mmCIF file of C-alpha atoms and ligand atoms in Angstrom:
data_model
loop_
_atom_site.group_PDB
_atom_site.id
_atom_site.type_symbol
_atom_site.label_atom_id
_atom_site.label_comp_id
_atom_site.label_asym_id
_atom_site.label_seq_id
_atom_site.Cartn_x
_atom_site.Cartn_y
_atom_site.Cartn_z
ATOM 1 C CA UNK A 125 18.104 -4.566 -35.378
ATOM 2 C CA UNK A 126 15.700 -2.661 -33.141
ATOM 3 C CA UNK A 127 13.853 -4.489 -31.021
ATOM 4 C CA UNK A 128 10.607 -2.589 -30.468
ATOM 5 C CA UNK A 129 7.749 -3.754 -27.776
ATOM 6 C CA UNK A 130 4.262 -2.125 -27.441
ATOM 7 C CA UNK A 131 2.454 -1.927 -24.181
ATOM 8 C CA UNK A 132 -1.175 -1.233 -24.885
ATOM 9 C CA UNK A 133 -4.092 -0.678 -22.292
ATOM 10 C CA UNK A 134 -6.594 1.894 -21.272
ATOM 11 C CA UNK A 135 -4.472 3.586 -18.766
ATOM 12 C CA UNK A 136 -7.749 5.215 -17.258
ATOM 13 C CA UNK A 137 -5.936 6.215 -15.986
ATOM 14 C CA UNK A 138 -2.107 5.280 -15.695
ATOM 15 C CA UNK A 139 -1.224 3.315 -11.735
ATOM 16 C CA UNK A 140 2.024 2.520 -10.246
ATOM 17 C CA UNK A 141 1.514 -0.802 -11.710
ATOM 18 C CA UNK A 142 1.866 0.083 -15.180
ATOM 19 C CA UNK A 143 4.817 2.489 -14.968
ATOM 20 C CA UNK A 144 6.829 -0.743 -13.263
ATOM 21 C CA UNK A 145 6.035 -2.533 -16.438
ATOM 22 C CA UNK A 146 6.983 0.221 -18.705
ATOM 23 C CA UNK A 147 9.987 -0.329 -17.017
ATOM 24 C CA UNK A 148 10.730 -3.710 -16.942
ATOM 25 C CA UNK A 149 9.488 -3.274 -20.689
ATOM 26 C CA UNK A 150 12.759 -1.112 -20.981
ATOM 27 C CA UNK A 151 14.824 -4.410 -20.328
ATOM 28 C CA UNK A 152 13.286 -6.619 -22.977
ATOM 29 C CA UNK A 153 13.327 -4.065 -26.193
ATOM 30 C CA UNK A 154 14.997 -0.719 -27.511
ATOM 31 C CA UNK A 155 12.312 0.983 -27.536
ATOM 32 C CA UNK A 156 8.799 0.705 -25.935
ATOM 33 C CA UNK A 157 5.674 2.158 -27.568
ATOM 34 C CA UNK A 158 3.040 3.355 -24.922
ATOM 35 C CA UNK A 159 -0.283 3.128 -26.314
ATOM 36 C CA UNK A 160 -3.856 4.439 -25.491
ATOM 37 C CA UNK A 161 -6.139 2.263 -27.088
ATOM 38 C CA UNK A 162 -9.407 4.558 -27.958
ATOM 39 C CA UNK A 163 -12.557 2.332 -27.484
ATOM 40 C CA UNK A 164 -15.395 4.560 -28.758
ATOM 41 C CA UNK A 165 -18.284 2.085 -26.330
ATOM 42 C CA UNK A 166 -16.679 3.515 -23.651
ATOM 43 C CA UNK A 167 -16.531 6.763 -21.873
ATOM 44 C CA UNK A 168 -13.569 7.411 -20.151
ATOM 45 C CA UNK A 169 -12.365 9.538 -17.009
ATOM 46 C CA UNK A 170 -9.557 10.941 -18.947
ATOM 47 C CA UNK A 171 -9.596 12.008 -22.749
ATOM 48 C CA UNK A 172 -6.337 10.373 -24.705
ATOM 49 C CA UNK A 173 -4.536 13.344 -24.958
ATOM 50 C CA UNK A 174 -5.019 13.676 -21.068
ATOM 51 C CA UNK A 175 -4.097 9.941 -20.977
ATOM 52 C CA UNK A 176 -1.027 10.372 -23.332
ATOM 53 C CA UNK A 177 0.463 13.594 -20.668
ATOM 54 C CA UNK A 178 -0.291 11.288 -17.885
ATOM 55 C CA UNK A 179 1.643 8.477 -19.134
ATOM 56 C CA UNK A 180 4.389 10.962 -20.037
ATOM 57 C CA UNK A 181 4.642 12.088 -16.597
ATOM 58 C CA UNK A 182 4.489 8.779 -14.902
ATOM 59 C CA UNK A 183 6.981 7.470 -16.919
ATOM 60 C CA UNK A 184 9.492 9.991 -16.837
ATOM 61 C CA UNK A 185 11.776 11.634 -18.982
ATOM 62 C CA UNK A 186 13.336 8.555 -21.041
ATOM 63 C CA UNK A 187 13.970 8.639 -24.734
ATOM 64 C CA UNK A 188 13.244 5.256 -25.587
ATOM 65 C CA UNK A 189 9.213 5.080 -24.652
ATOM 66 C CA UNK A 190 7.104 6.635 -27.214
ATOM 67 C CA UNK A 191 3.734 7.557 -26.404
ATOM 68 C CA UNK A 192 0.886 6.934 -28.819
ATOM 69 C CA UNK A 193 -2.727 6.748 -28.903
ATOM 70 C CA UNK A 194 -4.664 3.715 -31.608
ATOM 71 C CA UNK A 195 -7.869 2.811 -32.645
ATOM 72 C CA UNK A 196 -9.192 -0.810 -34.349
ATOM 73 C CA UNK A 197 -7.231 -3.536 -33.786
ATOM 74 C CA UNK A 198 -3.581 -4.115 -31.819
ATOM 75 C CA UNK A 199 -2.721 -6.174 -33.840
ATOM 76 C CA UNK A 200 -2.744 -3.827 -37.008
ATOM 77 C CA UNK A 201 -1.171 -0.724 -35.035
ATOM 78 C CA UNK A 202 1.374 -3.154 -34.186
ATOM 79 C CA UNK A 203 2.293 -3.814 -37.661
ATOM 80 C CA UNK A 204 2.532 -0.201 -38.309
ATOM 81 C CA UNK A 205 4.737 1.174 -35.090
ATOM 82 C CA UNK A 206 7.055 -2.658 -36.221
ATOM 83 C CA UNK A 207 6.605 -4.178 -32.688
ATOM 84 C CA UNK A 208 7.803 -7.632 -31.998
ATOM 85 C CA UNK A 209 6.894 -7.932 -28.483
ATOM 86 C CA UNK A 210 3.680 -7.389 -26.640
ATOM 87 C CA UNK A 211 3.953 -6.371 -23.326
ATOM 88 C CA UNK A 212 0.600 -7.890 -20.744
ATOM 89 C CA UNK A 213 0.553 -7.428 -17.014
ATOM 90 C CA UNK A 214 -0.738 -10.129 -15.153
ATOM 91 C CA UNK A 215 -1.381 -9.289 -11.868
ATOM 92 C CA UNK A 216 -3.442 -12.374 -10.351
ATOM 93 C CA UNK A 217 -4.757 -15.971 -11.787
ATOM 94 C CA UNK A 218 -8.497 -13.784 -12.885
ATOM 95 C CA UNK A 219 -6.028 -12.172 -15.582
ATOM 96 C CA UNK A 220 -5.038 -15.073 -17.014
ATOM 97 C CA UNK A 221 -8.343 -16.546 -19.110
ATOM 98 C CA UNK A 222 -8.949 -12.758 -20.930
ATOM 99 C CA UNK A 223 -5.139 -12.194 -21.427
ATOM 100 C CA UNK A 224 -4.626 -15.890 -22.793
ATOM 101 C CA UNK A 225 -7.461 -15.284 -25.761
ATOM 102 C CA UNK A 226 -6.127 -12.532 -26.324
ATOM 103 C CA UNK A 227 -2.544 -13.410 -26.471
ATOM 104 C CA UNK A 228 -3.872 -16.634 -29.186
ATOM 105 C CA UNK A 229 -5.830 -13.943 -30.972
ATOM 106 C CA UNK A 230 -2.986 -11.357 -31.337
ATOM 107 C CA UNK A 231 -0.994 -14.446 -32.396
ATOM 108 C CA UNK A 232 -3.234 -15.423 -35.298
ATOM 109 C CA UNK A 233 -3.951 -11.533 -36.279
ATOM 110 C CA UNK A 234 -0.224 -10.710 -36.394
ATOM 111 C CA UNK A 235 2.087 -14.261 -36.533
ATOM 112 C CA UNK A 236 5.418 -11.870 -35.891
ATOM 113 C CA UNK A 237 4.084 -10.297 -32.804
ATOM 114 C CA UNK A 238 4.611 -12.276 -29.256
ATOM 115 C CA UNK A 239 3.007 -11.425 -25.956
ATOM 116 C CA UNK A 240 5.036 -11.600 -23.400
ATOM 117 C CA UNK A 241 3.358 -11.567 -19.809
ATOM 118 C CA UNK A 242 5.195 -9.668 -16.780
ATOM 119 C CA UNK A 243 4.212 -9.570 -13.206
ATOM 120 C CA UNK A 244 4.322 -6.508 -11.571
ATOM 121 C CA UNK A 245 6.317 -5.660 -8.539
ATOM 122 C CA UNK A 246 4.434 -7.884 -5.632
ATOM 123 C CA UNK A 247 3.527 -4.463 -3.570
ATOM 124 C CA UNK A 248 1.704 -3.181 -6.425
ATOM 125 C CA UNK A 249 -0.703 -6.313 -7.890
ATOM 126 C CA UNK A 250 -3.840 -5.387 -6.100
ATOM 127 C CA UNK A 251 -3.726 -1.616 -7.964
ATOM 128 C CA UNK A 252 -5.998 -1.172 -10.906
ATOM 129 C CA UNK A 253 -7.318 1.644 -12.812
ATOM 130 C CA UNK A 254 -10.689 0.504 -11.649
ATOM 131 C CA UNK A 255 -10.179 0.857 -7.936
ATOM 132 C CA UNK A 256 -7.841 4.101 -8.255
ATOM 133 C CA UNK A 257 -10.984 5.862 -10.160
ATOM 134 C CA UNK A 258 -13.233 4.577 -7.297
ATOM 135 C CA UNK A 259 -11.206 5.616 -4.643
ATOM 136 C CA UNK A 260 -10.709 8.696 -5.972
ATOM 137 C CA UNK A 261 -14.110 9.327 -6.706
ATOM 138 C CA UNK A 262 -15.117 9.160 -3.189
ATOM 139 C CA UNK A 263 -12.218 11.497 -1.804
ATOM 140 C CA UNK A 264 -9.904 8.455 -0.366
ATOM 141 C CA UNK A 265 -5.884 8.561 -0.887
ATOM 142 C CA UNK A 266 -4.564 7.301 -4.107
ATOM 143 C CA UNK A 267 -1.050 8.755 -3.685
ATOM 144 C CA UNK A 268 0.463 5.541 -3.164
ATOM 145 C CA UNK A 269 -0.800 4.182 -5.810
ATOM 146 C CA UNK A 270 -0.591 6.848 -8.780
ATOM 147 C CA UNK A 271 2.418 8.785 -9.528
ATOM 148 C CA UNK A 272 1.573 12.555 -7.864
ATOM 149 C CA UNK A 273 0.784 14.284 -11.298
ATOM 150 C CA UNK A 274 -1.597 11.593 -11.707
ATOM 151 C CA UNK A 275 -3.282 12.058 -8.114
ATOM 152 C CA UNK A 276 -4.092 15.983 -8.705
ATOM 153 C CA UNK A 277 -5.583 15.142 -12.042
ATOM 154 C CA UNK A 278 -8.122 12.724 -9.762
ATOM 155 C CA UNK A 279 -8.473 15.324 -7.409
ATOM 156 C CA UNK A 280 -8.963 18.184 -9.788
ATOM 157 C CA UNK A 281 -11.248 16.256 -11.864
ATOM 158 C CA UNK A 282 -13.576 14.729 -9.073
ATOM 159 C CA UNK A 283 -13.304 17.680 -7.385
ATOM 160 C CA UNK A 284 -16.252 19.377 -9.787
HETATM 161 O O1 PNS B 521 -5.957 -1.767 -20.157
HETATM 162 P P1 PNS B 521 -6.886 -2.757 -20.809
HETATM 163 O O2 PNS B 521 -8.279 -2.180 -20.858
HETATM 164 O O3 PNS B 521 -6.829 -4.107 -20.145
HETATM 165 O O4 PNS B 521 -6.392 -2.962 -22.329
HETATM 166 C C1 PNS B 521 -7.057 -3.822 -23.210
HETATM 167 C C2 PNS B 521 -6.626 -3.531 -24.665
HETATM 168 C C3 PNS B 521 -6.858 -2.076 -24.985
HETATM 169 C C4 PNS B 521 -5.156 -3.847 -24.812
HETATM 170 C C5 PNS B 521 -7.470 -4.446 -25.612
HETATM 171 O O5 PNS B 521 -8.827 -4.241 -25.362
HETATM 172 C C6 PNS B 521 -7.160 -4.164 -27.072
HETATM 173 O O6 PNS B 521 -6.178 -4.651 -27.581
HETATM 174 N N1 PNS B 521 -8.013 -3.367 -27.733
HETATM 175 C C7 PNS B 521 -7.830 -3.007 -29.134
HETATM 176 C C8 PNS B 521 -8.835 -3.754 -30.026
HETATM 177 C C9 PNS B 521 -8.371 -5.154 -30.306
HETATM 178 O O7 PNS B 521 -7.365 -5.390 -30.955
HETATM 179 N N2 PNS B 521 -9.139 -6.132 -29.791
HETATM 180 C C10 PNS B 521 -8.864 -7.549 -29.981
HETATM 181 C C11 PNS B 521 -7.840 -8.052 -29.007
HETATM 182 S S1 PNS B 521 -7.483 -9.737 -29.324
#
C-alpha cells in the first residue's frame, strides 16, 4: 500500500526550514503531497502558482513530492489526495498550543489522518516565513535562509 503524507502551510513563502521537512517527510511515506493552502482573508507576498514554482524549486527534482494548491478545510483535501499522515513542524514550545488544536481538530474532521510533528534541523528553527518577508523587505540577506531561487523572487519582488 502507498503510504501518502501531506505537508500543508502557507509557504509565503517557502524557508530552508520547510524544504528539511519535505525531506524528512520523504522518510516517513511514498509519496509527499506539498500543499498551498489558499486563505482568501489574507493577502499574500506570493500568488499560489508563484508559491507552487517556489516549492518546486526548493525542493528539487524528486518524483515522489507532488505539489498542490487547496482551499476549505485540510482535512477534506486530505481525504481526496488519500493522505494518512500529516506532516507539522514544530520549531519551538510557542508552536505547540496552535499545532495541538489543530492536530485534535484534524483528528475529529478526518479519524484516518494522523499528524505527525517533526523538528527541523536545530540550525534552522528560528527561520520563518514571517521574518524572511521582513528581512527581505528591508533589503537584509535572506540567502541563508531561502533556497537562491527563492531569494531573487524577494529581491525582484521588493525591489519595485
Ligand atoms: O503555514 P501555516 O500558515 O502555519 O499553515 C496553516 C494551515 C494552512 C496548515 C492551516 O491554517 C490550515 O490547515 N488551513 C486550512 C483550513 C483548515 O482546515 N482549518 C482548520 C484546521 S484545524
Amino acid at each position: 500500500m502507498t503510504r501518502i503524507a501531506i505537508y500543508p502551510g502557507s509557504f509565503d513563502p517557502p524557508t530552508r526550514g520547510h524544504e528539511d521537512l519535505m525531506r524528512r517527510a520523504l522518510a516517513l511515506a511514498d509519496r509527499v503531497v506539498v500543499a498551498v493552502a489558499v486563505n482568501p482573508n489574507k493577502t499574500p507576498l506570493f500568488s499560489v502558482a508563484e508559491r507552487l514554482d517556489l516549492l518546486r524549486a526548493t525542493a528539487g527534482p524528486d518524483s515522489r513530492f507532488q505539489f498542490d494548491a487547496f482551499e476549505g478545510l485540510l482535512a477534506e483535501y486530505a481525504k481526496t489526495v488519500g493522505a494518512s499522515l500529516l506532516i507539522r513542524g514544530l520549531r519551538a514550545a510557542g508552536d505547540v498550543e496552535y499545532e495541538f488544536q489543530m492536530a485534535l481538530l484534524n483528528r475529529q474532521l478526518h479519524p484516518g489522518l494522523e499528524t505527525v510533528f517533526l523538528p527541523p534541523a536545530f540550525d534552522l528553527t528560528h527561520i520563518s516565513s514571517s521574518l524572511v518577508r521582513e528581512v527581505a523587505r528591508y533589503g537584509g540577506d535572506v540567502s541563508r535562509l531561502v533556497h537562491p531561487t527563492v531569494s531573487a523572487a524577494l529581491r525582484a519582488r521588493f525591489a519595485r
